[in-house]
XYZ file of C-alpha atoms in Angstrom:
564
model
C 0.000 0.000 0.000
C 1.200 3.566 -1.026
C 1.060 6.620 1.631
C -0.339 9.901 0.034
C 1.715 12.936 1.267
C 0.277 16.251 0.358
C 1.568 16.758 -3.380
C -0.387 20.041 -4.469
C 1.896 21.573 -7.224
C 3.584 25.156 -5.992
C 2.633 24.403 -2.730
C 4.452 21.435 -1.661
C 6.462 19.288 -3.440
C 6.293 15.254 -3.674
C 7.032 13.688 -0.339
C 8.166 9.598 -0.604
C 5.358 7.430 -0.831
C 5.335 4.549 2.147
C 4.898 1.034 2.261
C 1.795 0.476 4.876
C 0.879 -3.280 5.423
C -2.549 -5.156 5.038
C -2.318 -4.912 8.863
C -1.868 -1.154 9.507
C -4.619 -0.331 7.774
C -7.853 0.624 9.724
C -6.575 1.134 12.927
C -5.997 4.388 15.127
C -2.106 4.659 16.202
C -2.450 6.641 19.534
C 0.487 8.424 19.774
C -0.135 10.018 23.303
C -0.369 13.874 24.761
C -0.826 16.123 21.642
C 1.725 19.184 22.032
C -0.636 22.142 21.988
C 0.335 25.747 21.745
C 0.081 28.727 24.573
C -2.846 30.215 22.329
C -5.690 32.164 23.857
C -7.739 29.935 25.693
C -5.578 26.423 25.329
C -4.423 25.095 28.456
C -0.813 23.121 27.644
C -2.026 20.906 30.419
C -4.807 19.946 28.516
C -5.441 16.176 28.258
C -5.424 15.652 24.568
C -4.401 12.879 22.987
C -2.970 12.726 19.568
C -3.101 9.720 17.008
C -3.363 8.764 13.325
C -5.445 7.114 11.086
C -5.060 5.905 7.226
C -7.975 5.707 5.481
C -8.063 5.625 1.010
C -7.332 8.446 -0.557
C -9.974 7.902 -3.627
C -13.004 6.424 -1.866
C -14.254 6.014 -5.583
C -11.489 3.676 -6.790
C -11.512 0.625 -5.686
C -8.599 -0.606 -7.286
C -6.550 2.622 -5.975
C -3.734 1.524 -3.067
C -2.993 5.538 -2.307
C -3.947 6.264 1.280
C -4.130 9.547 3.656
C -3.108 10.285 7.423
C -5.916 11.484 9.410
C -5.165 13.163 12.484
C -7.036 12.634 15.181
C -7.749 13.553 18.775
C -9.119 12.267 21.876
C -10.712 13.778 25.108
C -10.411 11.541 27.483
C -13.764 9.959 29.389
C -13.631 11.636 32.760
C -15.973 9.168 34.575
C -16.777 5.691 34.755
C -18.231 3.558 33.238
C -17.081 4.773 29.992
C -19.879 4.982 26.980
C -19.287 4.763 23.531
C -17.457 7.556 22.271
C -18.870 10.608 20.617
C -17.239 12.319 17.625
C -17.198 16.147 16.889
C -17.197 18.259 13.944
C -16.688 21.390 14.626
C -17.578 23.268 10.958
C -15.905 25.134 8.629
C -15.279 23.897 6.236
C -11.560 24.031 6.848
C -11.119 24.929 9.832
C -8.846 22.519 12.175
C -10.878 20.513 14.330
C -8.389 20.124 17.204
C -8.530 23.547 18.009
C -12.165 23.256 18.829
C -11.657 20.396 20.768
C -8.200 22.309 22.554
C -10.691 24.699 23.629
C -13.408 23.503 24.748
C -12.645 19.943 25.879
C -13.218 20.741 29.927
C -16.407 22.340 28.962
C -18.497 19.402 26.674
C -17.329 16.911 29.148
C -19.279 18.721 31.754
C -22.020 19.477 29.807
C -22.496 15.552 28.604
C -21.428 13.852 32.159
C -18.106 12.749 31.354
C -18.226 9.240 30.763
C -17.298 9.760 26.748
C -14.437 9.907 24.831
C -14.664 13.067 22.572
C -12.962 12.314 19.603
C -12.257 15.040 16.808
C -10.159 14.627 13.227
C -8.679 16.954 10.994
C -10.592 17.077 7.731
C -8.820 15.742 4.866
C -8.618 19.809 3.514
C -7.654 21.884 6.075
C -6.062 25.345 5.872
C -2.550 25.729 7.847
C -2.087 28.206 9.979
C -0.296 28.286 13.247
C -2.884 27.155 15.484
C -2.618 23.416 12.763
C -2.376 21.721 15.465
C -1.669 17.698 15.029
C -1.863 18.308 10.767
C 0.806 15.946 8.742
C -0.372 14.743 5.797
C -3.960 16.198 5.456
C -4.808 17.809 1.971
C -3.980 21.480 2.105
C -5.803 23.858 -0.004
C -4.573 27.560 -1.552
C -5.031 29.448 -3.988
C -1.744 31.150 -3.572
C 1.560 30.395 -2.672
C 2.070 33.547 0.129
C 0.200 36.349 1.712
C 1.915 38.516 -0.636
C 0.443 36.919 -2.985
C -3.001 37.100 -1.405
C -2.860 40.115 -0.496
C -1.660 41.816 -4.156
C -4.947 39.853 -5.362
C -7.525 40.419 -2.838
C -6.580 44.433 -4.002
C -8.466 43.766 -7.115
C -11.577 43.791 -6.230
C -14.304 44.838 -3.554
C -14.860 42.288 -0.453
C -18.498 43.284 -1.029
C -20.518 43.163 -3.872
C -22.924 45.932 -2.583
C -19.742 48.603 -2.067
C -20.444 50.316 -5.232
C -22.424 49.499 -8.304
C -19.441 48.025 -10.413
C -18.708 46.387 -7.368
C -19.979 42.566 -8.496
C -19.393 43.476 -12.217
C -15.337 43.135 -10.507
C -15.975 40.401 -8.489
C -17.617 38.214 -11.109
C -13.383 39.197 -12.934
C -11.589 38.877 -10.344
C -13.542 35.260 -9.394
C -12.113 34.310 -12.787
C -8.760 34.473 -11.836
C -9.186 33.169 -8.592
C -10.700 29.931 -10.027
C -8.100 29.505 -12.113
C -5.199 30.208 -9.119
C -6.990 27.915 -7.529
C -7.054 25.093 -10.079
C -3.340 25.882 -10.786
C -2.275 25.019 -7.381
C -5.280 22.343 -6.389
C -5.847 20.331 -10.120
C -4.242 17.304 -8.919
C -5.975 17.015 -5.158
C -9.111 19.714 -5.777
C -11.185 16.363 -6.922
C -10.575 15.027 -3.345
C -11.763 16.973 -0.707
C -15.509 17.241 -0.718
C -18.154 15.917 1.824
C -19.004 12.695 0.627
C -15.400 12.084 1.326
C -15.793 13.396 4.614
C -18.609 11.353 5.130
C -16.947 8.081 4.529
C -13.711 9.512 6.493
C -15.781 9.897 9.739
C -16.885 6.552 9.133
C -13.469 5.015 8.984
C -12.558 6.833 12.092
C -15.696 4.937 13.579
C -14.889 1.442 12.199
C -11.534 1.545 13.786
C -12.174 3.290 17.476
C -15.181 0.908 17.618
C -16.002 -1.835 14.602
C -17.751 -1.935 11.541
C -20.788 -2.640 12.882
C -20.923 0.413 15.443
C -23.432 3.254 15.851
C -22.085 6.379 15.712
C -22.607 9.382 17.764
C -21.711 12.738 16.645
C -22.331 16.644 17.748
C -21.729 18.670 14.339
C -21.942 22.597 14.114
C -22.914 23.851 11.294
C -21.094 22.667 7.870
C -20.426 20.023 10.453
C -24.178 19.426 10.450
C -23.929 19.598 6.459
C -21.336 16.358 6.726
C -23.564 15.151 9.821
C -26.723 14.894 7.287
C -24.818 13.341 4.571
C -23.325 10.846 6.655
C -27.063 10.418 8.138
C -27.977 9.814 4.407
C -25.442 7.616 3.301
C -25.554 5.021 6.072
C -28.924 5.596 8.012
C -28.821 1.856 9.572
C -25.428 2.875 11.529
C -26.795 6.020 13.284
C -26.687 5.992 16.938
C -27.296 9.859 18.641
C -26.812 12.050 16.099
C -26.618 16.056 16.935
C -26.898 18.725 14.118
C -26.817 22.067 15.996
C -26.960 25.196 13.486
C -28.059 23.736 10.537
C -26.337 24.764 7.035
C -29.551 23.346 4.523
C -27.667 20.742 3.240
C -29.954 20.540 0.010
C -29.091 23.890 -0.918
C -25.644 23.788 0.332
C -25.395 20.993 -2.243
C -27.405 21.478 -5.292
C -28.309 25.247 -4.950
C -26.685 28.794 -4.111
C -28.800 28.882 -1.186
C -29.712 33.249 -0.833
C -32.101 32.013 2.653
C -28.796 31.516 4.489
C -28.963 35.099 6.281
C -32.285 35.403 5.937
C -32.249 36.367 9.936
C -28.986 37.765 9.902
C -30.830 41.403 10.412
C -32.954 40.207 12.793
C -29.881 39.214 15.213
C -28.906 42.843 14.807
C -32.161 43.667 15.334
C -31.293 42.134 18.926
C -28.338 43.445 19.080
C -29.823 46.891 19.239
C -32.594 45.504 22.107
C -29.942 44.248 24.038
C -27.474 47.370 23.839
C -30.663 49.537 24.899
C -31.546 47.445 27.789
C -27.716 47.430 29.107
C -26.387 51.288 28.682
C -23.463 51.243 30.603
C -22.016 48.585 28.725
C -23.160 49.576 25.176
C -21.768 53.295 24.824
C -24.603 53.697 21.641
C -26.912 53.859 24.544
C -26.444 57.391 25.285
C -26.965 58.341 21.657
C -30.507 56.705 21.137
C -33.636 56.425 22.576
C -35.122 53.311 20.882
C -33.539 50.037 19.554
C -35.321 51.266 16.181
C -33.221 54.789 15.784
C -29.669 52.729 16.848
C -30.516 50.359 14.207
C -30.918 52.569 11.704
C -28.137 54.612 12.577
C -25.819 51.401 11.871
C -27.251 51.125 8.393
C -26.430 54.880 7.822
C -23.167 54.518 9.260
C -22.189 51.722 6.874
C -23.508 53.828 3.627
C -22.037 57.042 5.142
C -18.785 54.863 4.583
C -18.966 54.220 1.720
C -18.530 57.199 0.140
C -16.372 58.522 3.334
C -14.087 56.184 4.567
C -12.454 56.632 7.671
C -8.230 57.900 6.496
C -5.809 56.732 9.102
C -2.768 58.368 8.409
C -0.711 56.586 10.939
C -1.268 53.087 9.272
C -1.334 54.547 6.062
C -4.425 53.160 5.516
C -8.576 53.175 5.640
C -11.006 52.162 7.174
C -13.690 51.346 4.859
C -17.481 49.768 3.970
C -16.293 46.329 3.533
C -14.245 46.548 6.914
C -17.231 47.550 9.031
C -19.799 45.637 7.615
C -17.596 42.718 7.551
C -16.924 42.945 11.513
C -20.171 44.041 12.636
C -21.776 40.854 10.835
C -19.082 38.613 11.718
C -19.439 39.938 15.479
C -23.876 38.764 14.960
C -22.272 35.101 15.397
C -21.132 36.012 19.204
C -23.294 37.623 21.583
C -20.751 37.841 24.421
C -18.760 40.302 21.622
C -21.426 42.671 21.456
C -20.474 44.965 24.014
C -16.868 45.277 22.354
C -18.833 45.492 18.999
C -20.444 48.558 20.336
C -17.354 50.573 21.400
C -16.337 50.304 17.947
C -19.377 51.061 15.953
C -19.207 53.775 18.313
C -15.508 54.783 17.320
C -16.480 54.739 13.815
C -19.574 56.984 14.517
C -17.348 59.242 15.714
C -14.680 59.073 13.616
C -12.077 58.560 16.342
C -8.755 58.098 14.685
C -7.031 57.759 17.432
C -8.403 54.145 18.633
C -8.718 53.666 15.018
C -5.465 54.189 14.820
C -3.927 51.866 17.409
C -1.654 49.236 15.405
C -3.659 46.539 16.855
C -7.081 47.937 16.769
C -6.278 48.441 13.047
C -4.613 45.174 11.842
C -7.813 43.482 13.649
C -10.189 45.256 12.146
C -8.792 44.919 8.668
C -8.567 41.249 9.732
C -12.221 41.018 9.523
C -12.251 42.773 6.045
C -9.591 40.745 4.665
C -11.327 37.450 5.924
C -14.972 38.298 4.223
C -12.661 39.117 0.988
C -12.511 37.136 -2.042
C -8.758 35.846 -1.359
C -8.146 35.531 2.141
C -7.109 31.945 3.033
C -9.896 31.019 5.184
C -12.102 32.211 2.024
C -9.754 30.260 -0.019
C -10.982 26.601 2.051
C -14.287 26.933 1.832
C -14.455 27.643 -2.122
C -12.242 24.934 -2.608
C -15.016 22.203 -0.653
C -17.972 24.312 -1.331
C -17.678 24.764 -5.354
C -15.958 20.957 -5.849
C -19.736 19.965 -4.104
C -21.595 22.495 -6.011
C -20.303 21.018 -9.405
C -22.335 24.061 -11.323
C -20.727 26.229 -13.898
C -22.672 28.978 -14.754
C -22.974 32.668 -16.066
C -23.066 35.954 -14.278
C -26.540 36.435 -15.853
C -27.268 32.613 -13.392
C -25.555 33.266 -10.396
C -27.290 37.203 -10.532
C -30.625 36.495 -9.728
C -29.656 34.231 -6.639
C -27.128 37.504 -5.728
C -30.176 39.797 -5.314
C -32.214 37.313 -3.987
C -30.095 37.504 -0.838
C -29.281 41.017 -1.006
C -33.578 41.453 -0.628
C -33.257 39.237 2.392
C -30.683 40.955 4.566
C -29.343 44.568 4.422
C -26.214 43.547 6.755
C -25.519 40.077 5.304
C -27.000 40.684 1.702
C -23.512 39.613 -0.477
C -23.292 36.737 -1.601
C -21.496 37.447 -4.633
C -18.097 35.834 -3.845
C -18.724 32.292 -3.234
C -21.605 32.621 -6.149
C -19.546 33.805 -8.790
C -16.673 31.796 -8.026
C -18.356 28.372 -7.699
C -19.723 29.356 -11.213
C -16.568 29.274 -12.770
C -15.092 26.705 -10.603
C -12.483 23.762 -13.015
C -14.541 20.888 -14.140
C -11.928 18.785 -13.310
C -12.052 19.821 -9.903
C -15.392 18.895 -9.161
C -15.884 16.286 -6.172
C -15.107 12.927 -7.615
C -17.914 12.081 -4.901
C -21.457 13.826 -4.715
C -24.260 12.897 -2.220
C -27.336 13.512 -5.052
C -30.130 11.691 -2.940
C -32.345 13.316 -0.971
C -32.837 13.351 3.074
C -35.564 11.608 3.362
C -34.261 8.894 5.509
C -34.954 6.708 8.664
C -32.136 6.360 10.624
C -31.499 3.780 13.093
C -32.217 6.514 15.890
C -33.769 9.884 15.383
C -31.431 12.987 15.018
C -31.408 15.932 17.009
C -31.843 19.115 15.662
C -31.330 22.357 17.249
C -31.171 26.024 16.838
C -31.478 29.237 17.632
C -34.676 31.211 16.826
C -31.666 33.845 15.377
C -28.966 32.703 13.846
C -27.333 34.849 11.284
C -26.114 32.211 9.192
C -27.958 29.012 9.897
C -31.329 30.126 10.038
C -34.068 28.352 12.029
C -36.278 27.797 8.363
C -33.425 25.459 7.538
C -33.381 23.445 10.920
C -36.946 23.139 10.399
C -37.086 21.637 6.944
C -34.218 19.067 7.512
C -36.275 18.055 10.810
C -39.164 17.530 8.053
C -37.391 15.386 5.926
C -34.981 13.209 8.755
C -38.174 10.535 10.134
C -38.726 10.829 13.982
C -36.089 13.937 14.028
C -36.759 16.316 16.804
C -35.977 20.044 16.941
C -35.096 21.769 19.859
C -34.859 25.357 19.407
C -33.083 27.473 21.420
C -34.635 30.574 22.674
C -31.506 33.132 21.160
C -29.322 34.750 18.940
C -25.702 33.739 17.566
C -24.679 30.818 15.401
C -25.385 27.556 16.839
C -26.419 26.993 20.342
C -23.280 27.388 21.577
C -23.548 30.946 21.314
C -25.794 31.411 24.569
C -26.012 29.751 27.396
C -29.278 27.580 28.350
C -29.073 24.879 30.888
C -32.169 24.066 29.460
C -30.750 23.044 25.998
C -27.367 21.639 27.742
C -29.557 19.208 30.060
C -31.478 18.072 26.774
C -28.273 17.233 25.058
C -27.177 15.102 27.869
C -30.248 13.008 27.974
C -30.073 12.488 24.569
C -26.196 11.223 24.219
C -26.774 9.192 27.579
C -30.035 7.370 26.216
C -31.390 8.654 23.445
C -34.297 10.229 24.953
C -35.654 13.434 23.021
C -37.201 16.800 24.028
C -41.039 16.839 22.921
C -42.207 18.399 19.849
C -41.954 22.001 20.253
C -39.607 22.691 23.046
C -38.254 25.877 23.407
C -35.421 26.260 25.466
C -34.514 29.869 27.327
C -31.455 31.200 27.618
C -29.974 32.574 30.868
C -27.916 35.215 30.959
C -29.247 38.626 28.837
C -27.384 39.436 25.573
C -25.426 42.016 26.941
C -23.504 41.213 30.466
C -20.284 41.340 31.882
C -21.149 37.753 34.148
C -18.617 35.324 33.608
C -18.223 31.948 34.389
C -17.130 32.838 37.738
C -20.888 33.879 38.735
C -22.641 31.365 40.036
C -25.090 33.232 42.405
C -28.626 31.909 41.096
C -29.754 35.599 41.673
C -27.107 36.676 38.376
C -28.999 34.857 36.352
C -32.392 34.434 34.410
C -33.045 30.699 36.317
C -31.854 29.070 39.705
C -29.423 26.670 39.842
C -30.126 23.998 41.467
C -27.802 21.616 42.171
C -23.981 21.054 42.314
C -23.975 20.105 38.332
C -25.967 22.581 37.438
C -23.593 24.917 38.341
C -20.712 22.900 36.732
C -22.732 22.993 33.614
C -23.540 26.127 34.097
C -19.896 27.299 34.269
C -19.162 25.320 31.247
C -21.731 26.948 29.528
C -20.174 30.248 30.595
C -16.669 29.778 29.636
C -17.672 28.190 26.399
C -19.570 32.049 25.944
C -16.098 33.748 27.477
C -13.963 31.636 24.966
C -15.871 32.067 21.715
C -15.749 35.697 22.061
C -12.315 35.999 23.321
C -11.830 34.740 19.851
C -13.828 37.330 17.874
C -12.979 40.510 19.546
C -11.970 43.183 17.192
């Protein structure tokens, strides 16, 4: 049997090929503590363990001996009797999984009682960055070779397609060349890392942690519910508990351009605005407006004010623009516990405050957020690469533009979807998923899903959680009473005590539950407050409060991660 090393042309070059036996295939080689990093939020002391897996590299030829090196890692059961393990996808797609798991370990196992193993693999395409924790031989995908690179291109055209009105006239150009960067560097792997594949690769991570015969039990977040379905799809008899929490419409993820998305995207800002009235002395747009309506509109005028005045920051040679706000503001709709750092700077902005602006790390943050809603940045860069090899639909601007303003008619603050529509559209043939899940989801599985969501998510609406819950037999949604993407995004020990029941014996929330959240959308609690009287319930017992505390520091964590 042949190894596959990474061979992407430009990128890196041809690694030796190894010689696996009959033997070493199919089974996890645990390799012991994984060596994490002193990032925000990662405790070195963490418990992670570290292994590898090789599983084919072309899942659609048989006759093919080429294999690839998952990574994966384990959370250690912290009780006993251990269960059955439960695997985790944590989204993206792209994004390395171990990092979630880095993070957040402590906090699942005290939401779901501890007696799992929480296991977690790096996708086959993943994008390397420092935090790559665990990656070897993993697919990489870019479109170019450096950030100079990246950079030089992502110049060429607007990050938004609703910045001016040649502004998607240059993105439908400039997602010409990107296609074809991207098939330059990609032609011989692009074919490889779509979510059929994933599918079948969480599978062989279950046959060989527990047999081929095993149920499997997964919590996916968003395009991790997108893999979670397909999987669901492809091998319904071999479902155990199944969670899909904010769910990315996996119909239209895969056969559509899907302009519903953000449909509620402006009604999370709509909260936003509640919640920043309700708290004014942690929301400094308080003082400025006497209704939720009047701050809302405000932000809408700031944005267009911007666009024909951006913000000049002579220190940093630089701007701050449209694209940069609009791009951070909706990116900040994800987090709730980042709202009252959102405010200060739509509030900076307002006032044109050049000084803050102007801080070196105020201003290579908040050109972050541009840069990573642009066409080239290299988390941007990921997700075409998956999403358009799934798609597998060329098209012409005069296709893609009706879908474009179809969005842009559903959201004012999330309306662009120009990018991944115009790119996907012109996406190599012969980069197209050698894999695509065409049924539908209208499946029994050997035990009912669970669905949940927030009434307002920005980017996984609750329309879509609904329909899949419609089409998955004896699937039960449980909504979550909130805003943010997924239900991670608030705390409800509500939600977190329905989880448990389900991954502990399968039991599901009735028809119609609505779980509350408990804490208010703007707050300085932390996970440190306990007092029953801080928060919207009591807490009630010793593990409440652990949960509880999880729930907080999962809160504390995501936005720690988000702050501008």
């Amino acid at each position: 049997m042949r190894q596959f090393s990474s061979f992407t042309p430009g990128l890196l070059s041809l690694a030796s090929l190894a010689t696996l036996t009959q033997a070493e295939l199919g089974k996890v080689y645990w390799k012991g503590p994984c060596g994490l990093t002193n990032a925000t939020g990662i405790s070195e002391s963490a418990p992670m363990i570290c292994g590898t897996l090789e599983v084919p590299l072309d899942y659609t030829d048989s006759h093919s001996t080429d294999t690839l090196t998952l990574d994966l890692a384990k959370w250690p059961a912290t009780k006993k009797p251990a269960a059955e393990p439960i695997l985790f996808n944590f989204g993206g797609p792209g994004i390395n999984s171990f990092e979630g798991l880095a993070l957040y370990g402590d906090e699942f196992q005290a939401i779901l009682g501890g007696n799992n193993d929480l296991i977690t693999f790096n996708p086959r395409f993943v994008t390397l960055t420092p935090m790559s924790l665990g990656v070897g031989n993993t697919i990489p995908f870019a479109c170019y070779i450096s950030d100079a690179s990246r950079n030089l291109a992502s110049l060429q055209a607007p990050a938004d397609g609703t910045a001016s009105n040649t502004a998607r006239g240059e993105i439908w150009a400039q997602s010409a060349n990107i296609a074809q960067a991207c098939y330059t560097l990609n032609n011989r792997t692009g074919s490889l890392i779509g979510t059929s594949f994933a599918a079948r690769d969480t599978m062989q991570v279950l046959d060989a942690l527990e047999g081929k015969h095993a149920l499997l039990n997964y919590w996916g977040f968003s395009y991790g519910t997108t893999v979670g379905s397909v999987i669901a799809a492809m091998f319904p008899e071999r479902m155990g508990h199944v969670a899909l929490d904010g769910v990315d419409n996996p119909a239209e993820y895969l056969n559509g351009h899907n302009p519903y998305a953000t449909e509620d995207a402006d009604k999370v800002l709509q909260g936003f605005c509640l919640g920043c009235l309700a708290a004014p002395n942690l929301c400094p747009l308080a003082k400025m407006y006497n209704n939720a309506t009047n701050l809302e509109t405000a932000i809408y005028t700031i944005l267009e004010t911007l666009k024909f005045n951006p913000i000049p920051i002579p220190d940093q040679g630089g701007l701050v623009t449209y694209s940069d706000v609009k791009a951070i503001i909706y990116n900040a709709l994800y987090v709730p516990s980042a709202w009252p750092m959102t405010s200060e700077l739509i509030y900076y902005v307002q006032t044109r405050n050049t000084t803050v602006l102007g801080n070196p790390k105020v201003y290579k943050t908040l050109k972050s957020y541009g840069m990573s809603a642009s066409l080239t940045s290299s988390s941007s860069e990921i997700h075409t690469g998956v999403t358009c090899s799934d798609k597998a639909r060329q098209g012409s601007m005069k296709d893609v533009l009706p879908y474009i303003k179809k969005r842009a008619s559903l959201s004012k603050i999330a309306g662009d979807g120009s990018s991944t529509d115009t790119r996907c559209a012109q996406w190599n043939k012969k980069m197209y998923a050698k894999e695509r899940y065409t049924g539908d989801f209208s499946v029994k599985t050997a035990h009912p899903l669970l669905v949940l969501s927030n009434t307002y998510d920005p980017v996984t609406p609750l329309s879509a959680a609904k329909n899949l819950t419609a089409t998955f037999e004896g699937s039960v949604l449980l909504e979550q009473n909130g805003y943010g993407h997924t239900t991670l995004s608030m705390p409800s020990l509500c939600k977190a005590k329905a989880v448990r029941a389900y991954f502990k014996n399968g039991t599901l929330p009735a028809d119609g539950t609505i779980c509350q959240t408990d804490v208010p959308l703007f707050t300085n609690l932390t996970y440190a407050d306990l007092w029953s009287k801080n928060f919207k319930r009591g807490v009630e017992s010793v593990d409440d409060a652990n949960v509880l505390t999880a729930l907080m520091s999962v809160r504390e964590k995501m936005s720690r991660r988000k702050l501008w």
